[in-house]
Coordinates of N, CA and C in Angstrom, one line a residue:
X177 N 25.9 118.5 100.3 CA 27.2 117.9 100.6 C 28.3 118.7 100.0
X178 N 28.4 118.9 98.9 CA 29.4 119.9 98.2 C 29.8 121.2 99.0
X179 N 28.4 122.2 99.6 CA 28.2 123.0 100.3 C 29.5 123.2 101.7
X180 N 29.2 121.4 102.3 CA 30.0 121.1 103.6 C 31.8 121.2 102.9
X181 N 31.7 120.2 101.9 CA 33.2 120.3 101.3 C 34.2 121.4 101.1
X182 N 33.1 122.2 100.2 CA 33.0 123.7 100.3 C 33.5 124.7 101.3
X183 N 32.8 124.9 102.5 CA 32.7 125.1 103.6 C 34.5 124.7 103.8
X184 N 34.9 123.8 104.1 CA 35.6 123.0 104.6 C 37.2 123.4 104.3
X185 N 37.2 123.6 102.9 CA 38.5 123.7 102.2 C 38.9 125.6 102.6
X186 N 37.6 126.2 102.5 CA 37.7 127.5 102.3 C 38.0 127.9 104.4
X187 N 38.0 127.0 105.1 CA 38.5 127.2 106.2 C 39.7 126.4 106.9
X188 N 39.8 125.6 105.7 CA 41.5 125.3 106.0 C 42.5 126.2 105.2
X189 N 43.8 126.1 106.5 CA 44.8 126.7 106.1 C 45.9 125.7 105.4
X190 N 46.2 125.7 104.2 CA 47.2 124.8 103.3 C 48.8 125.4 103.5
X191 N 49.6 124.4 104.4 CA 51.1 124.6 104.2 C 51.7 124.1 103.0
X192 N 52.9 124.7 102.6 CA 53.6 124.2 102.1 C 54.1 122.7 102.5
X193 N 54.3 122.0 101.5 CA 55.0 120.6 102.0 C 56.3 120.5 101.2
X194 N 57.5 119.8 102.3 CA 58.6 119.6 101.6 C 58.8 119.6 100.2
X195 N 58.2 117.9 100.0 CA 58.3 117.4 99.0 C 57.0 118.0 97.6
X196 N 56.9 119.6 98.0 CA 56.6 119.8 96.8 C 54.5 119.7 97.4
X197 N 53.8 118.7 97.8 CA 52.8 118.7 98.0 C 51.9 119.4 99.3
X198 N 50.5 119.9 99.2 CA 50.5 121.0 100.6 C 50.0 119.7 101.3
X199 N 49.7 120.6 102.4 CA 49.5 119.8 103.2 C 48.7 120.6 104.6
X200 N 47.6 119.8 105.3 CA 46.6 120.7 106.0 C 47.5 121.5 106.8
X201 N 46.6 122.7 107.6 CA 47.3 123.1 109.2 C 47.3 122.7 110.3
X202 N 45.5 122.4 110.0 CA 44.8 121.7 111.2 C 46.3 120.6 112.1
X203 N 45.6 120.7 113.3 CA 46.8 119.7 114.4 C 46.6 118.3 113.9
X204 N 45.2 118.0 114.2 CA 45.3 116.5 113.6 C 46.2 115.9 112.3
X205 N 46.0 117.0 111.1 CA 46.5 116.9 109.3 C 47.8 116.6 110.3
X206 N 48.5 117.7 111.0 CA 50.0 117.9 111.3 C 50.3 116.6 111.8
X207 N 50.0 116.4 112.8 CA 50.6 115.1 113.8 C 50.4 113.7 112.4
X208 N 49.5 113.3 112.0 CA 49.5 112.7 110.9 C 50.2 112.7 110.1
X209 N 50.5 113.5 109.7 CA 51.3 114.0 108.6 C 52.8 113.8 109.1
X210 N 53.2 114.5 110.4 CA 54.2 114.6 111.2 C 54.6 113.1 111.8
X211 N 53.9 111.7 111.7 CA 54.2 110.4 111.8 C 54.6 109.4 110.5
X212 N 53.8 110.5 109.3 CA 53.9 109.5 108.7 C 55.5 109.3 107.2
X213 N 55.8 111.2 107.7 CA 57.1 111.6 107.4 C 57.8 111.2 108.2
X214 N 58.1 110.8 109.4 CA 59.0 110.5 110.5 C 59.5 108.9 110.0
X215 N 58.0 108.3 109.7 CA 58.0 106.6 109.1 C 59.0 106.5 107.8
X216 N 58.5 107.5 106.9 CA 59.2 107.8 105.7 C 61.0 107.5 105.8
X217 N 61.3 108.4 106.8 CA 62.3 109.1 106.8 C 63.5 107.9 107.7
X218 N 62.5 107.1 108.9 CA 63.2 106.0 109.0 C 63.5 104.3 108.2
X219 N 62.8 104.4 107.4 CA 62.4 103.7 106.4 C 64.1 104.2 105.1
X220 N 63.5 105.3 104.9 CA 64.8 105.5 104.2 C 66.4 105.4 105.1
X221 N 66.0 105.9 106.1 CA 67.6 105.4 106.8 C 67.7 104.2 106.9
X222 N 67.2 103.4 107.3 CA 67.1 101.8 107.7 C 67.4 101.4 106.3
X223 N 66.7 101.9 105.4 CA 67.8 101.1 103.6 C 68.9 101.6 103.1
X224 N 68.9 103.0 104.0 CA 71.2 103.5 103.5 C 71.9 102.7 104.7
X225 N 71.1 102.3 105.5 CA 71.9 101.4 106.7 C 72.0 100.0 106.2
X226 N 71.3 99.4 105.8 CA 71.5 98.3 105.5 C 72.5 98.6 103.7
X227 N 72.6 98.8 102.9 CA 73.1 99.3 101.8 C 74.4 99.3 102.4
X228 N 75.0 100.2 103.5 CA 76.3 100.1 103.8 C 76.5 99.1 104.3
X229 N 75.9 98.6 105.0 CA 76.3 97.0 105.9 C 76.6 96.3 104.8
X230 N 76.1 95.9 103.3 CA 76.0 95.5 102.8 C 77.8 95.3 102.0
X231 N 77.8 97.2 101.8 CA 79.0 96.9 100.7 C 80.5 96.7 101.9
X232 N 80.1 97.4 103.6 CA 81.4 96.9 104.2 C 81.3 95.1 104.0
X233 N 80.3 94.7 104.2 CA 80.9 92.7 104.2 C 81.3 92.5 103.1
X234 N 80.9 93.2 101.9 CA 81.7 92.4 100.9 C 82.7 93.2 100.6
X235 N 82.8 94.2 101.0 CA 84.5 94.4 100.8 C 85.4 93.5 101.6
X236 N 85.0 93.4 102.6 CA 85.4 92.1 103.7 C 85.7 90.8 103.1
X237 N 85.4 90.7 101.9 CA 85.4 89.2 101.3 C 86.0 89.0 100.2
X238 N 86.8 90.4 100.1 CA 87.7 90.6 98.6 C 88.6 89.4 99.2
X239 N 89.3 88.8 98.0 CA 90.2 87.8 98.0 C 91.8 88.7 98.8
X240 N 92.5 88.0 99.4 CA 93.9 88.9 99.7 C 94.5 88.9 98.4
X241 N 95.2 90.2 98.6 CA 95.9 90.4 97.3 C 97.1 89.2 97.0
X242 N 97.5 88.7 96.1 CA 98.5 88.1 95.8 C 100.3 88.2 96.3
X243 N 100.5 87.0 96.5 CA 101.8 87.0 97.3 C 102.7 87.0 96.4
X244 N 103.6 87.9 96.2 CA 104.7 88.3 95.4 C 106.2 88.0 96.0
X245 N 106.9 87.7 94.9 CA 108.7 86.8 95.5 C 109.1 87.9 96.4
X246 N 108.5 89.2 95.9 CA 109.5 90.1 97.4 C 108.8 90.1 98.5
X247 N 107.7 89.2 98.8 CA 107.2 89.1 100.1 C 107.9 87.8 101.0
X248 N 108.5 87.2 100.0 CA 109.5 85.9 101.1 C 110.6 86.2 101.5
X249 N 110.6 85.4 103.0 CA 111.9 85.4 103.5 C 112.7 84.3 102.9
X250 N 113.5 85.0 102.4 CA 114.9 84.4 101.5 C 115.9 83.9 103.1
X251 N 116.3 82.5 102.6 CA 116.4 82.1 101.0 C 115.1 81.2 101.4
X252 N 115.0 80.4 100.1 CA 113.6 79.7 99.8 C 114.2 78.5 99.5
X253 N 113.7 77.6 99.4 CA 113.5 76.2 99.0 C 113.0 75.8 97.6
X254 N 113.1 75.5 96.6 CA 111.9 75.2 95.1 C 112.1 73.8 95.1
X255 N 111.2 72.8 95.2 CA 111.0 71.2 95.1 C 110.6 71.2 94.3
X256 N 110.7 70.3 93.2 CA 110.8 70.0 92.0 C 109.7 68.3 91.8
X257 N 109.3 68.0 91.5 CA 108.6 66.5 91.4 C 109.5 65.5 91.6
X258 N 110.6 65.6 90.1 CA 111.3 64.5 89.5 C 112.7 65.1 89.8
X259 N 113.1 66.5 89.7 CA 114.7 67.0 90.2 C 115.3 67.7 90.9
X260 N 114.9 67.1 92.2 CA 115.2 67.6 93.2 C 114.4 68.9 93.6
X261 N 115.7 69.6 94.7 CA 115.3 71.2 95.0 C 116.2 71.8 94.6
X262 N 116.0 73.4 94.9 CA 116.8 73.9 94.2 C 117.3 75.5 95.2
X263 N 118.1 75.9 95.9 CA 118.0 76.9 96.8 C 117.9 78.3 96.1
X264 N 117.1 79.5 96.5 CA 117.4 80.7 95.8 C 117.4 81.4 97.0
X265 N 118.4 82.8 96.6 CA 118.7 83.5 98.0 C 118.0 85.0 97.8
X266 N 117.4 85.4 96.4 CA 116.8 86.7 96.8 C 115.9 86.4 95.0
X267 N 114.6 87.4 95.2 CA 113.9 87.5 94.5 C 114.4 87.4 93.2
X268 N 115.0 88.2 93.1 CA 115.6 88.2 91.2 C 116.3 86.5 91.1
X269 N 117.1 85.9 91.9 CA 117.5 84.6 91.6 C 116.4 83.5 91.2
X270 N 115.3 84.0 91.9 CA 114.5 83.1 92.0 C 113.5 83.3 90.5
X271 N 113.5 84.5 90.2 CA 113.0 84.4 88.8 C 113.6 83.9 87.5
X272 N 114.7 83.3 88.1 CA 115.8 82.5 87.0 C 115.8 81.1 87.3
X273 N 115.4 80.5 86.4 CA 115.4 78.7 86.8 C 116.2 78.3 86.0
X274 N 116.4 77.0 86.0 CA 116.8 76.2 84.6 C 115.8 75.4 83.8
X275 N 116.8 75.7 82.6 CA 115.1 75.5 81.7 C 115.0 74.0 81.5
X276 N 116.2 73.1 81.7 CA 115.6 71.4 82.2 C 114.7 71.5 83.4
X277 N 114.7 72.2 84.1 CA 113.9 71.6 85.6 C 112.4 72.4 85.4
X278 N 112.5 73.1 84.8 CA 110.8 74.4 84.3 C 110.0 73.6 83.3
X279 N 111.0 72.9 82.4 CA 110.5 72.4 81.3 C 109.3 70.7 81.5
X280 N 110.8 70.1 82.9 CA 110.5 68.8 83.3 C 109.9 68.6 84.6
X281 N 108.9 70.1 85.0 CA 108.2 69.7 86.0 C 106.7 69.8 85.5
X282 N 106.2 68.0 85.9 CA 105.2 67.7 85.5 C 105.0 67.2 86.9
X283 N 104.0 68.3 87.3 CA 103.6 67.8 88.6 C 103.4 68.9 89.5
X284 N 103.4 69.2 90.5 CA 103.4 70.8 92.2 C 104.4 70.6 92.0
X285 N 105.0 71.6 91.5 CA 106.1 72.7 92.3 C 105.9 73.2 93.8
X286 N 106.9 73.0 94.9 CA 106.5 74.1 95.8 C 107.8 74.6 96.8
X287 N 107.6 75.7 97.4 CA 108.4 76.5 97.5 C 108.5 76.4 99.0
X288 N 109.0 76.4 99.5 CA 109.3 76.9 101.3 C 110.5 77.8 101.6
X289 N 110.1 78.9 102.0 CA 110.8 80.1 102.4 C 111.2 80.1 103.9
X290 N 111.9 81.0 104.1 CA 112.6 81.5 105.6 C 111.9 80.8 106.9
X291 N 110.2 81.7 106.6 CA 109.5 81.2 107.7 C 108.6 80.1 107.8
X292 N 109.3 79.3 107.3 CA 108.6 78.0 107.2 C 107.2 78.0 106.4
X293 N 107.0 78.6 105.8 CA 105.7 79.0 105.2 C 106.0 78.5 103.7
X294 N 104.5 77.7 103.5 CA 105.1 76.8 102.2 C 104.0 77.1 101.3
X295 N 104.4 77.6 99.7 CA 104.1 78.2 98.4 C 103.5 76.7 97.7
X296 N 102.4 76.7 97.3 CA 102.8 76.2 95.6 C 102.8 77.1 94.3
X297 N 103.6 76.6 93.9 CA 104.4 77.5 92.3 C 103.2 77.1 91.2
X298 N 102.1 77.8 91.1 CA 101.5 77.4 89.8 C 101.6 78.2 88.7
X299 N 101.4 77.1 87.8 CA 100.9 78.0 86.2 C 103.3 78.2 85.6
X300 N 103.7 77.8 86.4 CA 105.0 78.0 85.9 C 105.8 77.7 85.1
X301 N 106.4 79.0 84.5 CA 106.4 78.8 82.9 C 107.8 79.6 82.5
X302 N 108.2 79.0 81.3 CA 108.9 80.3 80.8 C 108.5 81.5 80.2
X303 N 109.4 82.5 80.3 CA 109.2 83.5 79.5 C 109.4 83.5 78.0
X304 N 110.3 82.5 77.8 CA 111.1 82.3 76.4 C 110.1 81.6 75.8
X305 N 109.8 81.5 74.0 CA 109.5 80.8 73.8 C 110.0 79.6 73.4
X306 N 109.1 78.6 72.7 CA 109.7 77.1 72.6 C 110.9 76.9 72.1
X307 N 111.0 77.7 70.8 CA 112.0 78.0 69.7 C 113.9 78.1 70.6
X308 N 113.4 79.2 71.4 CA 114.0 79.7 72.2 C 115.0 78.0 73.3
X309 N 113.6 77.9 74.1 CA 113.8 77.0 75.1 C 114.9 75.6 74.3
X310 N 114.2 75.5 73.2 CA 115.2 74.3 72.4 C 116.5 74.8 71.8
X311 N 116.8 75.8 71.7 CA 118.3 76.4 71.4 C 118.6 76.7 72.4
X312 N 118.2 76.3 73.5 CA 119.2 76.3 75.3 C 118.6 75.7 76.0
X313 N 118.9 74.4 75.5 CA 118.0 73.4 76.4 C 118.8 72.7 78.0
X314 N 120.0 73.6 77.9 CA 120.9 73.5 79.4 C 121.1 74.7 80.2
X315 N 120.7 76.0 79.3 CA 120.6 77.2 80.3 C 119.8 77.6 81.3
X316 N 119.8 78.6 81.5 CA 118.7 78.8 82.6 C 117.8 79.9 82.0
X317 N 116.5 80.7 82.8 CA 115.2 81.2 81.7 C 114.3 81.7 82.7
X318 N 114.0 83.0 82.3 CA 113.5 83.9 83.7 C 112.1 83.5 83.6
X319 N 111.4 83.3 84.4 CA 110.1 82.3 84.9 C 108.8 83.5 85.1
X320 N 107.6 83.3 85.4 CA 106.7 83.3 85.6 C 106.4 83.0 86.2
X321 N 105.3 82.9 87.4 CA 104.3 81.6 88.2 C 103.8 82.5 89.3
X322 N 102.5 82.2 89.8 CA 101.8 82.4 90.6 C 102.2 81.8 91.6
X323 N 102.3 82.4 92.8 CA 102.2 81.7 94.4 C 101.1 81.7 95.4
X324 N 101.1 80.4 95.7 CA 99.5 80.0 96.5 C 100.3 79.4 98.1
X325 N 99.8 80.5 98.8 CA 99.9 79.9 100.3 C 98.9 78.4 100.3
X326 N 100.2 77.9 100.7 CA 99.4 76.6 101.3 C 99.5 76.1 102.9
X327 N 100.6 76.3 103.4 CA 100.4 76.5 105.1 C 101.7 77.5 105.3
X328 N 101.0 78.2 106.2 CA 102.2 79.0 107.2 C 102.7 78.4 108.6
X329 N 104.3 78.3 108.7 CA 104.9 78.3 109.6 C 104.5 76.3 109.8
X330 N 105.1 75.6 109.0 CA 104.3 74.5 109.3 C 105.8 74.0 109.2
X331 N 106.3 73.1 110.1 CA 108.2 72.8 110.1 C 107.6 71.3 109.6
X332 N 106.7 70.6 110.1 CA 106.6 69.0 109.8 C 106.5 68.8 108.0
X333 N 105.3 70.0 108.0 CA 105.3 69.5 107.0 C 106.1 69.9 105.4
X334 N 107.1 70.9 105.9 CA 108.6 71.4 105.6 C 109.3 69.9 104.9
X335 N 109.6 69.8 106.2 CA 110.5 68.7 106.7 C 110.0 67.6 105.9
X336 N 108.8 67.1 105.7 CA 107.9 66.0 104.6 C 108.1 66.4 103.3
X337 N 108.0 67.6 103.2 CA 108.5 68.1 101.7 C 109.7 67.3 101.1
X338 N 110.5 68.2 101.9 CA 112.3 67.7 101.5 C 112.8 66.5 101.9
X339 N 112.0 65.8 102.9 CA 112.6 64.1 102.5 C 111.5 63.5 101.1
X340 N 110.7 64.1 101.0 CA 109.9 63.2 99.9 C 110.4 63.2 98.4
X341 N 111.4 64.5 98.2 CA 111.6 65.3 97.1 C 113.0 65.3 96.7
X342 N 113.4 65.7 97.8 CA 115.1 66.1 97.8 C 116.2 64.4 97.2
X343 N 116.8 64.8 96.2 CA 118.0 63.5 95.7 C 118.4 62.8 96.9
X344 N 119.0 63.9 97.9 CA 120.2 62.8 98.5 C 119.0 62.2 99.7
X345 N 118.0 62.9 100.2 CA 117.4 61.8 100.9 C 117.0 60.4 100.3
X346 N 116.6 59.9 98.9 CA 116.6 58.7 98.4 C 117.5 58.0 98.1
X347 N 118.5 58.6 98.3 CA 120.0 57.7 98.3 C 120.3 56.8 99.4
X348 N 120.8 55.9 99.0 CA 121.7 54.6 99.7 C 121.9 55.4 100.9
X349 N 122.7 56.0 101.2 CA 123.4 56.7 102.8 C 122.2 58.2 103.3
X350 N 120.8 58.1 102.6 CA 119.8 58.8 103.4 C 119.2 58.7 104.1
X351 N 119.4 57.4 104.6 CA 118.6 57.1 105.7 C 118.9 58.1 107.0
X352 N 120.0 58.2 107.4 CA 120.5 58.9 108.5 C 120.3 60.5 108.3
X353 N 120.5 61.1 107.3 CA 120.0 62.3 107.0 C 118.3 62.3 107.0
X354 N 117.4 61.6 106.7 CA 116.2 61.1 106.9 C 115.8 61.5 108.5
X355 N 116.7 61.0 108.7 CA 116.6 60.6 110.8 C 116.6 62.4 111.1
X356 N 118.0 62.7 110.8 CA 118.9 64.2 111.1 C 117.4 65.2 111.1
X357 N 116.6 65.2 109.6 CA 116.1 66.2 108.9 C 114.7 65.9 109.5
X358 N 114.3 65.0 110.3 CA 113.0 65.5 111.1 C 113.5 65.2 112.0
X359 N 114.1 66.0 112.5 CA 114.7 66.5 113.7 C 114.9 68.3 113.7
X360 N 115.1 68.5 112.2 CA 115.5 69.9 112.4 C 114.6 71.1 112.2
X361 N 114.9 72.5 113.1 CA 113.6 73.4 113.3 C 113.7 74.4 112.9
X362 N 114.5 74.7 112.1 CA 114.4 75.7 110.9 C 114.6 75.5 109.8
X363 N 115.1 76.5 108.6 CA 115.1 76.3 107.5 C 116.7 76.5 107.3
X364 N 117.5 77.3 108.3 CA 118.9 76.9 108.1 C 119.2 75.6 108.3
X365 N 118.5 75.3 109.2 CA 119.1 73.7 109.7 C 118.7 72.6 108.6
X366 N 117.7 72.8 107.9 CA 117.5 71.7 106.8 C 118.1 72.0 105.3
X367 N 118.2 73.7 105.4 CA 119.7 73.7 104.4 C 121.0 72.8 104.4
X368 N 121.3 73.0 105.6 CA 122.0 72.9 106.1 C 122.4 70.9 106.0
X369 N 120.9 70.4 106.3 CA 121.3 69.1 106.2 C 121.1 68.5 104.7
X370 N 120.6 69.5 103.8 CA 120.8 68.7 102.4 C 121.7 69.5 102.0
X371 N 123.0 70.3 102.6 CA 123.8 70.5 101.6 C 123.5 72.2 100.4
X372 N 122.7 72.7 101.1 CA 122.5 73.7 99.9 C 122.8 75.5 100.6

């Protein structure tokens, strides 16, 4: 038996193999050999293929980047819980509040800009500290806050905002401005009907 083994080795011809190991000459060793590298080799593409599929969806699922005051169409709207709204006409105005209305909002803040597209103002805060805030407890105090889309281009629900919020709609003579202001289809027009 050794003899045949023998025999056997000393009549094959040994190639080099890629990866470092030989490998027969014979046709059969080849085509074998030549299937089972082929398997290999789709095997490895089929896991860099899936690996990329992998990292495009989740890049696909990064959060949108954060919406910043210079991304609104000015002017904007700020509703307050308990004091009213407040108009601002360009980014830097809008990072200036008063420090009664910053201090005495307990509750959503929220914002509606040009395109009817409506903000909530969270986490909003002063810059100043307390110390500060109480030795100008009637000035005004450059702000902080995060903005959270909460619907785009939505006029009704605009319009629901500022009668639920706004002073002069709860007044004695708001009824008729009540009426006026869901009626109206932009954001000048409801400036416009509270006065700001």
């Amino acid at each position: 038996m050794g003899d045949v083994i023998q025999t056997f080795a000393s009549q094959t011809e040994w190639l080099p193999h890629p990866l470092g190991k030989a490998r027969c000459a014979k046709r059969s060793c080849r085509r074998r050999h030549a299937t089972a590298t082929g398997c290999c080799r789709l095997a490895v593409h089929l896991r860099h293929t899936c690996l990329m599929l992998l990292i495009v969806l989740l890049a696909g699922c990064a959060p949108p980047p954060p919406v910043m005051p210079a991304d609104l169409a000015y002017p904007v709207l700020v509703l307050f819980p308990q004091s009213g709204s407040v108009r601002h006409d360009d980014a830097a105005d809008l990072k200036i509040m008063s420090v009664q209305r910053v201090m005495g909002a307990h509750g959503e803040v929220y914002l509606i800009d040009s395109r009817l597209d409506i903000y909530r103002l969270d986490k909003l805060e002063s810059e100043h500290s307390g110390i500060w805030l109480m030795a100008h407890p009637n000035g005004r105090t450059e702000v902080r806050f995060d903005l959270q889309r909460i619907a785009t281009a939505d006029a009704i629900r605009a319009r629901q905002l500022i009668v639920d919020r706004d002073a002069r709609m709860k007044s004695a003579d708001g009824a008729t401005l009540r009426t006026t202001m869901l009626e109206a289809t932009s954001m000048k027009d409801m400036l416009q009907i509270i006065g700001k």
